[in-house]
Tab-separated table of C-alpha atoms in Angstrom:
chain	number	residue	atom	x	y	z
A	446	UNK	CA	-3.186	0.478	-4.196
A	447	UNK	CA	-4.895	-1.416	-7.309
A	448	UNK	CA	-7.114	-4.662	-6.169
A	449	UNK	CA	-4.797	-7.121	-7.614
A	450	UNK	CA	-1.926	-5.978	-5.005
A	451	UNK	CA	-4.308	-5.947	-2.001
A	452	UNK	CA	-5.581	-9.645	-3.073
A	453	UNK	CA	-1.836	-10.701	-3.093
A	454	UNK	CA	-1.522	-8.916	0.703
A	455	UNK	CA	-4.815	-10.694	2.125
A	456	UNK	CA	-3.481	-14.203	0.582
A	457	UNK	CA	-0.140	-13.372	2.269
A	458	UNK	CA	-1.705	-12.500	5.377
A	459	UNK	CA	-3.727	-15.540	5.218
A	460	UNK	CA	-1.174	-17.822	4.498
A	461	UNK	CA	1.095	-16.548	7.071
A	462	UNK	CA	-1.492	-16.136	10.148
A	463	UNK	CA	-2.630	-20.008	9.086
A	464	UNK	CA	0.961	-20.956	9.391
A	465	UNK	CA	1.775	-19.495	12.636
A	466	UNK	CA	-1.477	-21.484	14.244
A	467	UNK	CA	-3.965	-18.939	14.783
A	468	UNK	CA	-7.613	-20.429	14.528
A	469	UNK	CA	-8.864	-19.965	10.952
A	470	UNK	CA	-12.130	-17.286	12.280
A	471	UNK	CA	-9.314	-15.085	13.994
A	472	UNK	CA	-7.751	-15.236	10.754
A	473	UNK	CA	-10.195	-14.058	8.140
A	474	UNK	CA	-11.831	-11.658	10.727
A	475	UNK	CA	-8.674	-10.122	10.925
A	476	UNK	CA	-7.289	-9.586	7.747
A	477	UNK	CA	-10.993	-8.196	7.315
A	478	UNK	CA	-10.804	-5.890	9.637
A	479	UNK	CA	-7.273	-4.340	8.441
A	480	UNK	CA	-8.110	-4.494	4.891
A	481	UNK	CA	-11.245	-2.325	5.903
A	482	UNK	CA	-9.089	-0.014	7.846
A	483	UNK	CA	-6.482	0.450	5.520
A	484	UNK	CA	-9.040	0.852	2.698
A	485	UNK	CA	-11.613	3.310	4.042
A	486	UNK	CA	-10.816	3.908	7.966
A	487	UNK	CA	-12.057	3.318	10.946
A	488	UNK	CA	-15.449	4.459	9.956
A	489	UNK	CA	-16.367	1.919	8.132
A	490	UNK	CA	-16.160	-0.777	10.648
A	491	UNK	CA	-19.699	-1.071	11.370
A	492	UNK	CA	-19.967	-2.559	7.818
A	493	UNK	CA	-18.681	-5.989	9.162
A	494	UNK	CA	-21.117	-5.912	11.599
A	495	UNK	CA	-23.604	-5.411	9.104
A	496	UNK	CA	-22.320	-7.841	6.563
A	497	UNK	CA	-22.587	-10.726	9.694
A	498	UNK	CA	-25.782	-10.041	10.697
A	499	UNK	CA	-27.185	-10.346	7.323
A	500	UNK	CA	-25.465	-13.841	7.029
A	501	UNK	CA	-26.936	-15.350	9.839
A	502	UNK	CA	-30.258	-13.775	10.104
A	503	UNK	CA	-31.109	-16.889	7.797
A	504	UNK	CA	-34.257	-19.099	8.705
A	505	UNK	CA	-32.778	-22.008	6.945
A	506	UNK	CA	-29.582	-21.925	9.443
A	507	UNK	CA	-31.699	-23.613	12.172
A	508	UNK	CA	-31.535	-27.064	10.133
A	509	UNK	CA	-27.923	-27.203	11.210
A	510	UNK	CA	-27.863	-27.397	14.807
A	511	UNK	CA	-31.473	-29.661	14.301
A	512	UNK	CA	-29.306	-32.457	12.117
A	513	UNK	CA	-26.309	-32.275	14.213
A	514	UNK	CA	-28.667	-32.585	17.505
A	515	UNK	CA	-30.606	-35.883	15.601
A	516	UNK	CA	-27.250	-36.882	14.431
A	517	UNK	CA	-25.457	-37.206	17.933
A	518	UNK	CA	-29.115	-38.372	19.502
A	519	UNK	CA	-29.027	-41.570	16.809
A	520	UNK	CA	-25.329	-42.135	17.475
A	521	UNK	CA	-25.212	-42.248	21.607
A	522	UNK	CA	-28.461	-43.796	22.045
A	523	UNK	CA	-26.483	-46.467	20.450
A	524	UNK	CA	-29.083	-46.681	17.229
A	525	UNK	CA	-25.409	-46.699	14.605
A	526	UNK	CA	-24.143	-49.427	16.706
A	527	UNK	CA	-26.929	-52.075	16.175
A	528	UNK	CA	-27.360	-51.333	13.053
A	529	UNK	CA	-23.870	-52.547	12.103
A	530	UNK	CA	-24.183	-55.326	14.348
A	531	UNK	CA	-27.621	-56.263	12.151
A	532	UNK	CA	-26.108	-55.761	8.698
A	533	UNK	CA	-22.915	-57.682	10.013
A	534	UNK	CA	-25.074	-61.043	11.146
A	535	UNK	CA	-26.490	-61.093	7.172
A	536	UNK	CA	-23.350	-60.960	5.342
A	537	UNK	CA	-23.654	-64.552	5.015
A	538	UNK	CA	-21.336	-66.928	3.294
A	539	UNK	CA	-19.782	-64.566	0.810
A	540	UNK	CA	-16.087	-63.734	0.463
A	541	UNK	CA	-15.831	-60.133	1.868
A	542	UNK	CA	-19.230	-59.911	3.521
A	543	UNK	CA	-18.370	-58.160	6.447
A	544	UNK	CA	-17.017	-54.918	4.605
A	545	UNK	CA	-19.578	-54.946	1.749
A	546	UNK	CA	-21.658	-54.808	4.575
A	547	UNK	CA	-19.935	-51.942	6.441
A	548	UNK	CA	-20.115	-49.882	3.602
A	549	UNK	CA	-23.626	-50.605	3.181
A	550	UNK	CA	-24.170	-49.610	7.307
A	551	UNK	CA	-22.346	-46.513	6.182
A	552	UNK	CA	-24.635	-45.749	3.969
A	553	UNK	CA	-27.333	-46.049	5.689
A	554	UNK	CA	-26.037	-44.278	8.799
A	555	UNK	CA	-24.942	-41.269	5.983
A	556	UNK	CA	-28.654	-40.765	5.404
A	557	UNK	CA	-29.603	-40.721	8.983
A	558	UNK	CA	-26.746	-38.504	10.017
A	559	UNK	CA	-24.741	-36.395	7.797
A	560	UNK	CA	-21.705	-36.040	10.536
A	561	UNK	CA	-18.297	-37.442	9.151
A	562	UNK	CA	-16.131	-37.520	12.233
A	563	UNK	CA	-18.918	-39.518	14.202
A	564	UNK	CA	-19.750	-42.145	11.665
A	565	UNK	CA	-15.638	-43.238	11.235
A	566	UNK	CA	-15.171	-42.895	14.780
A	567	UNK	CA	-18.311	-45.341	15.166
A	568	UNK	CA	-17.327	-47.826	12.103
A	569	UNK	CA	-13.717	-47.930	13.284
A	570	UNK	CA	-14.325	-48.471	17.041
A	571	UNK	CA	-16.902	-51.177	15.806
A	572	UNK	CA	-15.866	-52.707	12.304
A	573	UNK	CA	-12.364	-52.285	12.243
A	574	UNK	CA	-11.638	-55.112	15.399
A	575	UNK	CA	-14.069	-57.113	13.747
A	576	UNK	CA	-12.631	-57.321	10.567
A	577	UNK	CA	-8.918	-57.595	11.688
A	578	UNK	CA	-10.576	-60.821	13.874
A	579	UNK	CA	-11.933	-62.170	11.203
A	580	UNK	CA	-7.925	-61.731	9.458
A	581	UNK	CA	-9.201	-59.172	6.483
A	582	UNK	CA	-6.656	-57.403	4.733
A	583	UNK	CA	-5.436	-54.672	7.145
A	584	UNK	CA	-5.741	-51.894	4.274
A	585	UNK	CA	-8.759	-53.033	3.032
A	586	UNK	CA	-10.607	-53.018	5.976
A	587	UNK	CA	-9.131	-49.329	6.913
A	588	UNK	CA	-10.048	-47.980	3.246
A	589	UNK	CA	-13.531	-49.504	3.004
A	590	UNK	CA	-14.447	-47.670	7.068
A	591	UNK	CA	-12.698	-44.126	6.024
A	592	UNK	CA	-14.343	-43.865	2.390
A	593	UNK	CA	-17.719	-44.664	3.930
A	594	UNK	CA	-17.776	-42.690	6.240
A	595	UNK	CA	-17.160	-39.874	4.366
A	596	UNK	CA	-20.020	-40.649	2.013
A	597	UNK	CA	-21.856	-38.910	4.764
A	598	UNK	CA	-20.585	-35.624	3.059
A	599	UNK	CA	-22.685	-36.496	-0.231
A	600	UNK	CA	-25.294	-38.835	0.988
A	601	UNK	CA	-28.520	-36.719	2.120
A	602	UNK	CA	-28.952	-34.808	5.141
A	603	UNK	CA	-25.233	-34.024	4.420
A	604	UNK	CA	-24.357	-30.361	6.726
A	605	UNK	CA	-21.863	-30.328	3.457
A	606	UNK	CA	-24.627	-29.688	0.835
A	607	UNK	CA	-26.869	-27.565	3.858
A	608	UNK	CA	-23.569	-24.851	4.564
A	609	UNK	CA	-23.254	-24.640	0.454
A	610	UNK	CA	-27.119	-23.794	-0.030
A	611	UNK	CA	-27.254	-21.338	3.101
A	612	UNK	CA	-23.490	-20.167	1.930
A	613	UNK	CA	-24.778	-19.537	-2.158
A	614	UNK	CA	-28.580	-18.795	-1.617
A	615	UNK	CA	-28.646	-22.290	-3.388
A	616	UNK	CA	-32.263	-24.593	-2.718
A	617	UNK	CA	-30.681	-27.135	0.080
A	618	UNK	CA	-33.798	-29.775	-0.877
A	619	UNK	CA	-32.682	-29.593	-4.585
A	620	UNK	CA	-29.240	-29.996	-3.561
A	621	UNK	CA	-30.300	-33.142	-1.415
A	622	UNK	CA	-31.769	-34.487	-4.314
A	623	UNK	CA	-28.826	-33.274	-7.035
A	624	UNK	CA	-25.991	-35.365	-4.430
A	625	UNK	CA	-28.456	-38.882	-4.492
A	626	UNK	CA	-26.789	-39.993	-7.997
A	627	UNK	CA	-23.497	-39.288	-7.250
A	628	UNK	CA	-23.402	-40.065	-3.850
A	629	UNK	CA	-24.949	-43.692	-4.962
A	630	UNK	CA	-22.214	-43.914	-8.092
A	631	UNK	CA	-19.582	-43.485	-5.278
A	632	UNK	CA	-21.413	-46.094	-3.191
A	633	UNK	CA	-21.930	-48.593	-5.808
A	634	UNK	CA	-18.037	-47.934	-7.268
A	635	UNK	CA	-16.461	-48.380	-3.495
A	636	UNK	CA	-18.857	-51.867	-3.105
A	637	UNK	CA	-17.670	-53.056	-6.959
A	638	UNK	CA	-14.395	-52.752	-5.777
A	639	UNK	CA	-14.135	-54.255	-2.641
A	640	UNK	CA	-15.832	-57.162	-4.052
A	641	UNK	CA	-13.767	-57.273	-6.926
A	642	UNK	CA	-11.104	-57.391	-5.049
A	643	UNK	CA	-11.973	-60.025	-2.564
A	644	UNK	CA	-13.159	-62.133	-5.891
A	645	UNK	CA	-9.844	-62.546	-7.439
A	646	UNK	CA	-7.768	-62.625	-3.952
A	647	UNK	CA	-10.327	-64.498	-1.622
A	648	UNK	CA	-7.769	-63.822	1.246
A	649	UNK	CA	-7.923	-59.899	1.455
A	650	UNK	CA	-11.841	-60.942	3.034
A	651	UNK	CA	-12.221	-64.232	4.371
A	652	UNK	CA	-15.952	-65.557	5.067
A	653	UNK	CA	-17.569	-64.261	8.319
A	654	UNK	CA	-18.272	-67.470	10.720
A	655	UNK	CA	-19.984	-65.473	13.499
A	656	UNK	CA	-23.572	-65.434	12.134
A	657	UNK	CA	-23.632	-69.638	11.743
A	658	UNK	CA	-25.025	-69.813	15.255
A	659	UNK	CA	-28.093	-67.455	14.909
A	660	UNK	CA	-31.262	-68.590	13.030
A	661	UNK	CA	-33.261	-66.575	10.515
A	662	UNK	CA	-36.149	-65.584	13.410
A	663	UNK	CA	-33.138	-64.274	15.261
A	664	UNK	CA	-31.417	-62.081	12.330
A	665	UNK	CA	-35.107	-60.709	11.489
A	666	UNK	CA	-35.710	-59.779	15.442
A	667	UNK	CA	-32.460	-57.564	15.066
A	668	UNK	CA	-33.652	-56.384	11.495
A	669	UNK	CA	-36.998	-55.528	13.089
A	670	UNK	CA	-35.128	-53.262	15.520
A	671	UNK	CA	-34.153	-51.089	13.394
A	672	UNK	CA	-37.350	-50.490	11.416
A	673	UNK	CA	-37.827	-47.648	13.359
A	674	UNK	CA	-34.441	-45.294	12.972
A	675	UNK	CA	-34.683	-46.183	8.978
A	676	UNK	CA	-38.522	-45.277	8.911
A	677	UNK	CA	-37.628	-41.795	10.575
A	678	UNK	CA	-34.787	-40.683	8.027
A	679	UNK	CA	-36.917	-42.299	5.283
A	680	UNK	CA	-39.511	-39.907	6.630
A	681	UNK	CA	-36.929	-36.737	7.268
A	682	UNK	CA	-36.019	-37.125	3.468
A	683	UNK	CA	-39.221	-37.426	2.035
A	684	UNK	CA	-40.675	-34.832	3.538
A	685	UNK	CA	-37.990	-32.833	1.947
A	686	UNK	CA	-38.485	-34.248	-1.501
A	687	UNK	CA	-42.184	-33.954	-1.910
A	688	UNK	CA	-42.301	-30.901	-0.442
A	689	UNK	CA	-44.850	-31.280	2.960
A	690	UNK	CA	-41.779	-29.549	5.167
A	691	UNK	CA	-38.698	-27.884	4.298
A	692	UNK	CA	-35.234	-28.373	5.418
A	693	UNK	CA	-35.281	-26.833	8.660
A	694	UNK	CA	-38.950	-28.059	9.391
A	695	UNK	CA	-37.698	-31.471	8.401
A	696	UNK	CA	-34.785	-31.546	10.721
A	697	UNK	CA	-37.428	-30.146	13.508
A	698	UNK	CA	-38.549	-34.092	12.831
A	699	UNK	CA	-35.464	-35.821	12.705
A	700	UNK	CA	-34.789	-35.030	16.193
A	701	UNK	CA	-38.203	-35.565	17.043
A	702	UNK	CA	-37.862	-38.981	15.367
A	703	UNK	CA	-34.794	-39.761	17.089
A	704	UNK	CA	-35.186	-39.181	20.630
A	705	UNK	CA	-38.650	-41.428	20.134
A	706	UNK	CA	-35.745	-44.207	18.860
A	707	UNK	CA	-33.559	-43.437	21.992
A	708	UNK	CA	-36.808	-44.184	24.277
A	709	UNK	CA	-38.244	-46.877	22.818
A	710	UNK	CA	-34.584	-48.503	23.334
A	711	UNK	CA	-34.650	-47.240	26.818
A	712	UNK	CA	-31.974	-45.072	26.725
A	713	UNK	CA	-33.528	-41.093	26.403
A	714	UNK	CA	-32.340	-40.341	29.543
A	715	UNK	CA	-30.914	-36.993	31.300
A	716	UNK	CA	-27.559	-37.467	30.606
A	717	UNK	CA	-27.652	-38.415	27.077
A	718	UNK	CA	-29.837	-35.117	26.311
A	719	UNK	CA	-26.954	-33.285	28.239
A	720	UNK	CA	-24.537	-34.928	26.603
A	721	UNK	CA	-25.264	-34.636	23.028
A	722	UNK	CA	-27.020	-30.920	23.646
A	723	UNK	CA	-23.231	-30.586	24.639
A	724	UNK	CA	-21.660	-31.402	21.462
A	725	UNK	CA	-24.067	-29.905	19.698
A	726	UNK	CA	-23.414	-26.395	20.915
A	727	UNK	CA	-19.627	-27.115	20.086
A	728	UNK	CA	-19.806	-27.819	16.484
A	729	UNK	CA	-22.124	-25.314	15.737
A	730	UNK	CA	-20.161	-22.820	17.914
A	731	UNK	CA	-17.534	-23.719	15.891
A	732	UNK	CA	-19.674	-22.889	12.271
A	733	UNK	CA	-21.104	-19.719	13.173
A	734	UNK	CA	-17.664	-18.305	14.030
A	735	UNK	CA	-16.230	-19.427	11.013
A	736	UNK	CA	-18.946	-18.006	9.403
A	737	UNK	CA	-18.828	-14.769	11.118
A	738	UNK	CA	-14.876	-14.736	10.159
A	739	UNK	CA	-15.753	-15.809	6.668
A	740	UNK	CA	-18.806	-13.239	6.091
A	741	UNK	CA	-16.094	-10.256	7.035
A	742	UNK	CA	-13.807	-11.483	5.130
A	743	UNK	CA	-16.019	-11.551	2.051
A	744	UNK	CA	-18.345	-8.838	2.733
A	745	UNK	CA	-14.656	-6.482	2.937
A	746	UNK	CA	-13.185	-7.892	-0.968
A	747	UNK	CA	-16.377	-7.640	-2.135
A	748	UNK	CA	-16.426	-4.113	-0.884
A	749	UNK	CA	-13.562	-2.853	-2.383
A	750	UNK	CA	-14.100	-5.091	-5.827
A	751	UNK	CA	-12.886	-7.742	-4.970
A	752	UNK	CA	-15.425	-10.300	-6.273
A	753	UNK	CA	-15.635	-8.504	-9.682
A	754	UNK	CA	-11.743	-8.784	-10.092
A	755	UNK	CA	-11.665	-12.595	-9.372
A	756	UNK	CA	-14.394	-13.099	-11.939
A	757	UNK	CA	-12.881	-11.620	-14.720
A	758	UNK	CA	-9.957	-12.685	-13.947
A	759	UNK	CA	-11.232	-16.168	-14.431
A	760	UNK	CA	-13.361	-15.321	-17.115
A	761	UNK	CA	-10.336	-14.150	-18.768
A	762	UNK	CA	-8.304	-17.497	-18.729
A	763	UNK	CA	-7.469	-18.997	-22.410
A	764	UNK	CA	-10.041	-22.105	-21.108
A	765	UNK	CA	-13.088	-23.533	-21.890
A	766	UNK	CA	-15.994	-22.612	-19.544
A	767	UNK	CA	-15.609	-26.447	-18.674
A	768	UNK	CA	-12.101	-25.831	-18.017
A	769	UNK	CA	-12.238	-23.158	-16.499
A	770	UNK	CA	-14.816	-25.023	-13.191
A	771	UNK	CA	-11.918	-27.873	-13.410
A	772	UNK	CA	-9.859	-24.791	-11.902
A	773	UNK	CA	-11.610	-23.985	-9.601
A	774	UNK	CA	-12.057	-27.646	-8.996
A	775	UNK	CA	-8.171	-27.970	-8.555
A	776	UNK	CA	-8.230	-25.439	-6.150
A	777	UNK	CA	-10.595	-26.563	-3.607
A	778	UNK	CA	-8.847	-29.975	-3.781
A	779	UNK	CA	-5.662	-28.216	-3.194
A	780	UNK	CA	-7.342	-25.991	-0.326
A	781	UNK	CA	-9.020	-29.438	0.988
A	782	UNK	CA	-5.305	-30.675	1.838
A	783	UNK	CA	-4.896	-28.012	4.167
A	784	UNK	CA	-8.148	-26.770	5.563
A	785	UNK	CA	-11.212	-27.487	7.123
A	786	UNK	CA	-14.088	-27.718	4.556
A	787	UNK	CA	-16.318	-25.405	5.977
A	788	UNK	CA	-13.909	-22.922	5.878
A	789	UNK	CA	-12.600	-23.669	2.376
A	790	UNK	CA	-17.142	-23.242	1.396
A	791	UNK	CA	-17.522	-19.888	3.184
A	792	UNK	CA	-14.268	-18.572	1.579
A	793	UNK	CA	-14.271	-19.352	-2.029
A	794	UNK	CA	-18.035	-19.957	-2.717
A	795	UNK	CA	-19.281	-16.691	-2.543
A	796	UNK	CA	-16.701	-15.879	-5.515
A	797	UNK	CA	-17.026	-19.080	-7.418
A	798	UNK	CA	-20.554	-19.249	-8.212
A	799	UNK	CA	-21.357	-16.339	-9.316
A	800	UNK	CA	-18.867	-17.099	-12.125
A	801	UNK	CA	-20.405	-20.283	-12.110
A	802	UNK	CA	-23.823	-19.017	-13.019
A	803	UNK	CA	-22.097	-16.618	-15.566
A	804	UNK	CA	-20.234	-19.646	-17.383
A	805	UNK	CA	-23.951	-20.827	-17.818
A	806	UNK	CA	-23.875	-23.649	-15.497
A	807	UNK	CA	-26.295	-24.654	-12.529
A	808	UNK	CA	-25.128	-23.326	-9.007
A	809	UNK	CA	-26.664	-27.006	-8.004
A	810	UNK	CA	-24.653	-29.083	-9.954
A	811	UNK	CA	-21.235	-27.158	-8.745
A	812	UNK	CA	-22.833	-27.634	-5.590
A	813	UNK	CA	-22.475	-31.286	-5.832
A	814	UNK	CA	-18.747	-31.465	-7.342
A	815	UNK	CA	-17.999	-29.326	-4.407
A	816	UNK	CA	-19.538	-31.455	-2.272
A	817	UNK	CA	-17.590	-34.815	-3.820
A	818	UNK	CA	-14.323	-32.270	-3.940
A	819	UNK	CA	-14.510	-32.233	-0.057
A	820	UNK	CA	-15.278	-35.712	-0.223
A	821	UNK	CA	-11.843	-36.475	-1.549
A	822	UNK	CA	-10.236	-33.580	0.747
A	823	UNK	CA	-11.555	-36.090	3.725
A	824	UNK	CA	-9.363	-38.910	2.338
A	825	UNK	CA	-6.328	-36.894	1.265
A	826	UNK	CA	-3.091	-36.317	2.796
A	827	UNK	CA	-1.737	-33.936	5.088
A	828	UNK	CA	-5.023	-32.896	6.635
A	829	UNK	CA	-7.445	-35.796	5.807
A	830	UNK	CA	-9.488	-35.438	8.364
A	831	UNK	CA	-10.592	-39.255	8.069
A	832	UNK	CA	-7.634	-40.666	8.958
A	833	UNK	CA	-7.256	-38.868	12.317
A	834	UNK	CA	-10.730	-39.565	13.325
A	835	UNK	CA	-9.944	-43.007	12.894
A	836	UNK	CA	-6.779	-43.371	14.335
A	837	UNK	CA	-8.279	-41.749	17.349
A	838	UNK	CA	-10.018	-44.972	17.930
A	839	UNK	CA	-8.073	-47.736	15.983
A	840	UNK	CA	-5.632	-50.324	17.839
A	841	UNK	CA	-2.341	-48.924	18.859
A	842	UNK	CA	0.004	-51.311	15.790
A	843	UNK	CA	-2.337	-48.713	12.882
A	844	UNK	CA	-0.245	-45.764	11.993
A	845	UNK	CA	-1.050	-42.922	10.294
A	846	UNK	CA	0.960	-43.776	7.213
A	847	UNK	CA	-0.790	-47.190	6.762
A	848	UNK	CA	-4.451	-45.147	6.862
A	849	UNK	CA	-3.169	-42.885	4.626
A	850	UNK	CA	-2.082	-46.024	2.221
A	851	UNK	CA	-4.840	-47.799	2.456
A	852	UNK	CA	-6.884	-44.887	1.312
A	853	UNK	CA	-5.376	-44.284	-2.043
A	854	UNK	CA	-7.220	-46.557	-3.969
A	855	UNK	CA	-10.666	-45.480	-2.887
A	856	UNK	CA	-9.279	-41.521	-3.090
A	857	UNK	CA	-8.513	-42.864	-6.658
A	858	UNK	CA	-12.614	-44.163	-7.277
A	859	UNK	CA	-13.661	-40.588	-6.228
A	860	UNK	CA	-11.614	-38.795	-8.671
A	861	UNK	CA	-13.285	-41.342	-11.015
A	862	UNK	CA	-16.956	-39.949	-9.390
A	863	UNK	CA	-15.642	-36.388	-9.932
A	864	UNK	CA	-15.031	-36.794	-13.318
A	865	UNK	CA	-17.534	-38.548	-14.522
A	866	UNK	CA	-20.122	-35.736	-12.874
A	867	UNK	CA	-18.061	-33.255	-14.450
A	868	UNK	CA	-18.329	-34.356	-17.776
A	869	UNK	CA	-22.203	-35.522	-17.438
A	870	UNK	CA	-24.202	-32.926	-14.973
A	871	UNK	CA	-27.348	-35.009	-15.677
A	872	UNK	CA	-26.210	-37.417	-13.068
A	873	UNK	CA	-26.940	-34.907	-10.874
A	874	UNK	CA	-29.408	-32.894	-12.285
A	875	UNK	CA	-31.777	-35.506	-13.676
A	876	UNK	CA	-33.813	-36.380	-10.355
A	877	UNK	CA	-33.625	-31.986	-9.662
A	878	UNK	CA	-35.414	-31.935	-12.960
């Protein structure tokens, strides 16, 4: 059987598995397994074995449990709350203050956590009441807490742009520093528009009234507060960037940094450490069995030529070497509608940039349009993984259709980001170099 039929089997068998429900790791490890068997016996087994071993016997992995633990130990300690709470109090007399301030908390809590779900879950249990109170525009206020949140995905320490580097052999520090531009063009784009917006239609965000009773010694106290939490990711990233501790050495401090915020607030206690040592086993459970699924699945095409057949292939479209990564660009959004991100990295990026680096351009750079590609795969419809975290905490009235809506227009902005990093890598590549 010739590799371009057995490709066409393990997308049918992938498609099919995925659409009867099975988790996605039972999926790839399975087709792995069978392709193996099928291809050179039994015998060969041991090869997956091999093939996941080697993938995870990775120093660098241990920054990914070490962000998610700071992450979750910033979030319950209730760190993420105040510090919306102290951005909200100085958005002053100006007409949509209150979300041009949320998406400014949002990017601040991006840098300090790099965890999606949390940060929506957080902005929408917190902003979202506050803004409806306050009678913003129902869609505006939804659009502005989903798109930044999921600037936690570009913004630095994102556990987007740390599974890409461990995934492609890729530096994860110069892909922290690569995602800064775009992640602030996205940043500066959603805050241009919401103020826009609220410019030429005052009503979509009235002015806040609820800071009028504090004085400025009061709104510095609760700025004060926070010196602390923004002083240890300031210190987490710039370690990174000047090179006194890499990634994982880095993280080692984050969480070192953040249960010192937790007890200076008074709240490191037992239960919080049990709580969020909890979670963190759960989501990184659930990447090292994806991984292990993915790393079969590879290590098995690659085996029987898989890779090499995918790369010419692509090589050997009538396209431009710049059209030919906007393919590959239009299938991860198209992957992004229906599957998890990490999955969607640890399937097609050991195939894609290797053609990448053949094309001529740098593994970094595609790092950070895959990065904003999953970005817009948070945002977008049927899987969107924004809008359920939110609903999971929004008032009963907001459906999932009206998330969904009030997304568009910033899902429209990021295409905007997309392209213009497509077209001009030194937005990326500038501070790398």
């Amino acid at each position: 059987m010739d590799i371009g039929t057995i490709t066409l089997f393990m997308g049918l068998a992938i498609i099919l598995l995925m659409m009867l429900g099975v988790p996605l790791v039972f999926v790839t490890g399975s087709v792995a397994v069978v392709t193996l068997m099928l291809t050179f016996g039994p015998n060969a087994l041991p090869l997956i074995a091999s093939r996941i071993y080697s993938t995870i016997d990775n120093y660098a992995l241990i920054a990914v449990p070490m962000f998610v633990l700071m992450a979750l130990i910033l979030e319950k300690s209730g760190v993420a709350h105040d510090l919306y709470d102290a951005m909200h109090l100085w958005s002053g007399k100006l007409s949509g203050g209150v979300a041009l301030q949320t998406m400014i908390a949002a990017m601040i809590m991006a840098t300090m956590t790099g965890i999606v779900g949390g940060e929506i879950m957080l902005l929408g249990a917190v902003a979202l009441p506050q803004m409806m109170r306050l009678n913003y525009d129902r869609k505006l206020a939804i659009g502005t807490i989903c798109a930044g949140g999921a600037l936690g995905t570009m913004l630095p320490p994102s556990l987007v742009l740390i599974i890409y580097g461990l995934t492609t052999s890729v530096s994860i520090g110069d892909l922290f520093l690569a995602a800064v531009g775009p992640g602030l063009l996205l940043a500066f784009l959603y805050l241009g528009y919401i103020y826009i917006r609220c410019r030429l239609n005052p009503s979509l965000g009235p002015i806040p009234e609820s800071s009028d009773h504090l004085d400025a010694s009061e709104k510095k106290r609760l700025l004060l507060g926070l010196l602390l939490p923004v002083l240890v990711g300031a210190s987490v990233l710039g370690s990174i960037y000047t090179g006194i501790a890499s990634v994982s050495e880095a993280a080692g401090v984050g969480v070192a940094g953040a249960m010192l915020c937790a007890a200076v607030r008074g709240r490191l206690t037992i239960r919080l450490m049990q709580d969020v040592l909890q979670q963190t086993m759960k989501v990184c459970g659930t990447v090292l069995w994806l991984t292990f699924g993915a790393a079969a699945l590879i290590g098995v095409y690659g085996l029987i030529g898989g890779t090499r057949f995918v790369g010419e292939m692509m090589q050997g479209l009538p396209f431009s070497p710049l059209g030919i990564i906007f393919i590959m660009m239009l299938i991860i959004f198209v992957l992004g509608m229906v599957m998890d991100w990490i999955g969607i990295c640890l399937l097609t990026m050991p195939i894609f940039v290797p053609i990448v680096d053949q094309l001529g351009f740098d593994p970094v750079w595609f790092g950070v349009l895959f990065c904003l590609n999953v970005q817009i795969a948070y945002l977008t419809p049927p899987f969107g993984p924004a809008a359920f975290f939110l609903k999971s905490v929004a008032p009963p009235d907001v459906e999932l259709q009206e998330i969904f809506a009030a997304m568009l227009p910033f899902i429209a902005l990021q295409m905007v980001g997309l392209m213009v990093l497509l077209f001009y890598p030194p937005l990326a590549l500038w501070l790398v170099g």
